[in-house]
Amino acid sequence: MKLRCAGFVHSNENASLWSPCARAPLRGDRFCALHRDAVDGAVLTIFMNGFSHGETHPDAQEIKSRRIARNQKAKNARLEASPQERAATARIRSRREIADK
Ligand SMILES: [Zn+2]
């Protein structure tokens, strides 16, 4: 009997469903190389961070707050710009879009 990996993959027919992994397990392991790496990474993450369901990394809120503040600052700068500055910014964006094509 051919052994198969104990992991699961997204179904080809429906991405929200799971199917057994068809790969062969690593020698002496229950998982193929892909799933062994995924399991090791997930277990290491849990050991290092102690996350429970719905909990986020302690730095996540601070990083999110900084990103929101940075985006708000940029938005305020755009709103406070003079009409000439806004026109200049629009010209620069337009040139970049043309250059990117
Ligand atoms: Zn697998």
PDB file of C-alpha atoms and ligand atoms in Angstrom:
ATOM      1  CA  MET A   1       0.000   0.000   0.000  1.00  0.00           C
ATOM      2  CA  LYS A   2       1.354   3.351  -1.073  1.00  0.00           C
ATOM      3  CA  LEU A   3       1.588   5.833   1.787  1.00  0.00           C
ATOM      4  CA  ARG A   4       0.228   9.308   1.360  1.00  0.00           C
ATOM      5  CA  CYS A   5       0.911  12.546   3.181  1.00  0.00           C
ATOM      6  CA  ALA A   6      -1.389  13.176   6.161  1.00  0.00           C
ATOM      7  CA  GLY A   7      -1.920  16.800   5.073  1.00  0.00           C
ATOM      8  CA  PHE A   8      -4.783  18.319   3.132  1.00  0.00           C
ATOM      9  CA  VAL A   9      -4.855  20.668   0.151  1.00  0.00           C
ATOM     10  CA  HIS A  10      -7.552  22.893  -1.299  1.00  0.00           C
ATOM     11  CA  SER A  11      -9.794  20.960  -3.665  1.00  0.00           C
ATOM     12  CA  ASN A  12      -9.365  21.606  -7.400  1.00  0.00           C
ATOM     13  CA  GLU A  13     -13.133  21.733  -7.829  1.00  0.00           C
ATOM     14  CA  ASN A  14     -13.879  24.103  -4.956  1.00  0.00           C
ATOM     15  CA  ALA A  15     -11.228  26.201  -3.184  1.00  0.00           C
ATOM     16  CA  SER A  16     -13.269  26.260   0.034  1.00  0.00           C
ATOM     17  CA  LEU A  17     -13.100  22.461   0.296  1.00  0.00           C
ATOM     18  CA  TRP A  18     -10.135  20.326   1.288  1.00  0.00           C
ATOM     19  CA  SER A  19      -8.820  17.092  -0.190  1.00  0.00           C
ATOM     20  CA  PRO A  20      -6.159  14.694   1.119  1.00  0.00           C
ATOM     21  CA  CYS A  21      -2.668  15.548  -0.120  1.00  0.00           C
ATOM     22  CA  ALA A  22      -1.607  13.093  -2.836  1.00  0.00           C
ATOM     23  CA  ARG A  23       2.142  13.497  -2.275  1.00  0.00           C
ATOM     24  CA  ALA A  24       4.312  10.809  -0.743  1.00  0.00           C
ATOM     25  CA  PRO A  25       5.412  11.466   2.839  1.00  0.00           C
ATOM     26  CA  LEU A  26       9.042  12.108   3.676  1.00  0.00           C
ATOM     27  CA  ARG A  27      10.892   9.017   4.881  1.00  0.00           C
ATOM     28  CA  GLY A  28       9.983   8.427   8.519  1.00  0.00           C
ATOM     29  CA  ASP A  29       7.404  11.248   8.496  1.00  0.00           C
ATOM     30  CA  ARG A  30       3.629  11.516   8.110  1.00  0.00           C
ATOM     31  CA  PHE A  31       3.884  14.609   5.895  1.00  0.00           C
ATOM     32  CA  CYS A  32       5.317  15.497   2.487  1.00  0.00           C
ATOM     33  CA  ALA A  33       8.046  18.154   2.415  1.00  0.00           C
ATOM     34  CA  LEU A  34       5.502  20.940   1.768  1.00  0.00           C
ATOM     35  CA  HIS A  35       3.245  20.017   4.669  1.00  0.00           C
ATOM     36  CA  ARG A  36       6.168  19.226   7.005  1.00  0.00           C
ATOM     37  CA  ASP A  37       7.438  22.775   6.426  1.00  0.00           C
ATOM     38  CA  ALA A  38       3.947  24.253   6.919  1.00  0.00           C
ATOM     39  CA  VAL A  39       3.359  22.310  10.147  1.00  0.00           C
ATOM     40  CA  ASP A  40       6.795  23.214  11.522  1.00  0.00           C
ATOM     41  CA  GLY A  41       6.227  26.880  10.698  1.00  0.00           C
ATOM     42  CA  ALA A  42       2.772  26.926  12.305  1.00  0.00           C
ATOM     43  CA  VAL A  43       3.957  25.142  15.453  1.00  0.00           C
ATOM     44  CA  LEU A  44       6.972  27.432  15.767  1.00  0.00           C
ATOM     45  CA  THR A  45       4.703  30.462  15.400  1.00  0.00           C
ATOM     46  CA  ILE A  46       2.421  29.213  18.174  1.00  0.00           C
ATOM     47  CA  PHE A  47       5.349  28.424  20.479  1.00  0.00           C
ATOM     48  CA  MET A  48       6.994  31.787  19.880  1.00  0.00           C
ATOM     49  CA  ASN A  49       3.856  33.916  20.112  1.00  0.00           C
ATOM     50  CA  GLY A  50       1.346  31.943  22.142  1.00  0.00           C
ATOM     51  CA  PHE A  51      -1.549  33.044  19.974  1.00  0.00           C
ATOM     52  CA  SER A  52      -5.048  31.890  20.696  1.00  0.00           C
ATOM     53  CA  HIS A  53      -7.862  32.125  18.165  1.00  0.00           C
ATOM     54  CA  GLY A  54      -8.616  35.770  17.326  1.00  0.00           C
ATOM     55  CA  GLU A  55      -5.572  37.064  19.191  1.00  0.00           C
ATOM     56  CA  THR A  56      -2.973  39.085  17.284  1.00  0.00           C
ATOM     57  CA  HIS A  57       0.713  39.729  17.795  1.00  0.00           C
ATOM     58  CA  PRO A  58       1.305  42.456  20.430  1.00  0.00           C
ATOM     59  CA  ASP A  59       3.042  44.634  17.818  1.00  0.00           C
ATOM     60  CA  ALA A  60       0.178  44.347  15.328  1.00  0.00           C
ATOM     61  CA  GLN A  61      -1.976  47.070  16.891  1.00  0.00           C
ATOM     62  CA  GLU A  62       0.956  49.484  17.129  1.00  0.00           C
ATOM     63  CA  ILE A  63       1.954  48.826  13.515  1.00  0.00           C
ATOM     64  CA  LYS A  64      -1.660  49.328  12.403  1.00  0.00           C
ATOM     65  CA  SER A  65      -1.931  52.574  14.412  1.00  0.00           C
ATOM     66  CA  ARG A  66       1.277  53.914  12.838  1.00  0.00           C
ATOM     67  CA  ARG A  67       0.052  53.010   9.344  1.00  0.00           C
ATOM     68  CA  ILE A  68      -3.299  54.741   9.943  1.00  0.00           C
ATOM     69  CA  ALA A  69      -1.534  57.863  11.272  1.00  0.00           C
ATOM     70  CA  ARG A  70       0.844  57.914   8.289  1.00  0.00           C
ATOM     71  CA  ASN A  71      -2.047  57.555   5.812  1.00  0.00           C
ATOM     72  CA  GLN A  72      -4.020  60.291   7.582  1.00  0.00           C
ATOM     73  CA  LYS A  73      -0.993  62.606   7.525  1.00  0.00           C
ATOM     74  CA  ALA A  74      -0.563  62.025   3.785  1.00  0.00           C
ATOM     75  CA  LYS A  75      -4.290  62.600   3.211  1.00  0.00           C
ATOM     76  CA  ASN A  76      -4.185  65.854   5.213  1.00  0.00           C
ATOM     77  CA  ALA A  77      -1.146  67.005   3.237  1.00  0.00           C
ATOM     78  CA  ARG A  78      -3.030  66.353  -0.016  1.00  0.00           C
ATOM     79  CA  LEU A  79      -6.092  68.249   1.247  1.00  0.00           C
ATOM     80  CA  GLU A  80      -4.000  71.197   2.460  1.00  0.00           C
ATOM     81  CA  ALA A  81      -2.030  71.490  -0.762  1.00  0.00           C
ATOM     82  CA  SER A  82      -2.637  74.568  -2.878  1.00  0.00           C
ATOM     83  CA  PRO A  83      -4.363  74.178  -6.265  1.00  0.00           C
ATOM     84  CA  GLN A  84      -0.960  74.660  -7.969  1.00  0.00           C
ATOM     85  CA  GLU A  85       0.597  71.907  -5.834  1.00  0.00           C
ATOM     86  CA  ARG A  86      -2.331  69.573  -6.565  1.00  0.00           C
ATOM     87  CA  ALA A  87      -2.015  70.286 -10.304  1.00  0.00           C
ATOM     88  CA  ALA A  88       1.738  69.604 -10.161  1.00  0.00           C
ATOM     89  CA  THR A  89       1.142  66.329  -8.291  1.00  0.00           C
ATOM     90  CA  ALA A  90      -1.473  65.303 -10.859  1.00  0.00           C
ATOM     91  CA  ARG A  91       0.981  66.045 -13.711  1.00  0.00           C
ATOM     92  CA  ILE A  92       3.681  63.931 -12.021  1.00  0.00           C
ATOM     93  CA  ARG A  93       1.232  61.059 -11.480  1.00  0.00           C
ATOM     94  CA  SER A  94       0.107  61.292 -15.094  1.00  0.00           C
ATOM     95  CA  ARG A  95       3.709  61.144 -16.359  1.00  0.00           C
ATOM     96  CA  ARG A  96       4.414  58.141 -14.113  1.00  0.00           C
ATOM     97  CA  GLU A  97       1.331  56.339 -15.429  1.00  0.00           C
ATOM     98  CA  ILE A  98       2.386  57.028 -19.030  1.00  0.00           C
ATOM     99  CA  ALA A  99       5.948  55.867 -18.279  1.00  0.00           C
ATOM    100  CA  ASP A 100       4.659  52.680 -16.618  1.00  0.00           C
ATOM    101  CA  LYS A 101       2.670  51.668 -19.721  1.00  0.00           C
TER     102      LYS A 101
HETATM  103 ZN    ZN B   1       1.386  16.935   1.735  1.00  0.00          ZN
END
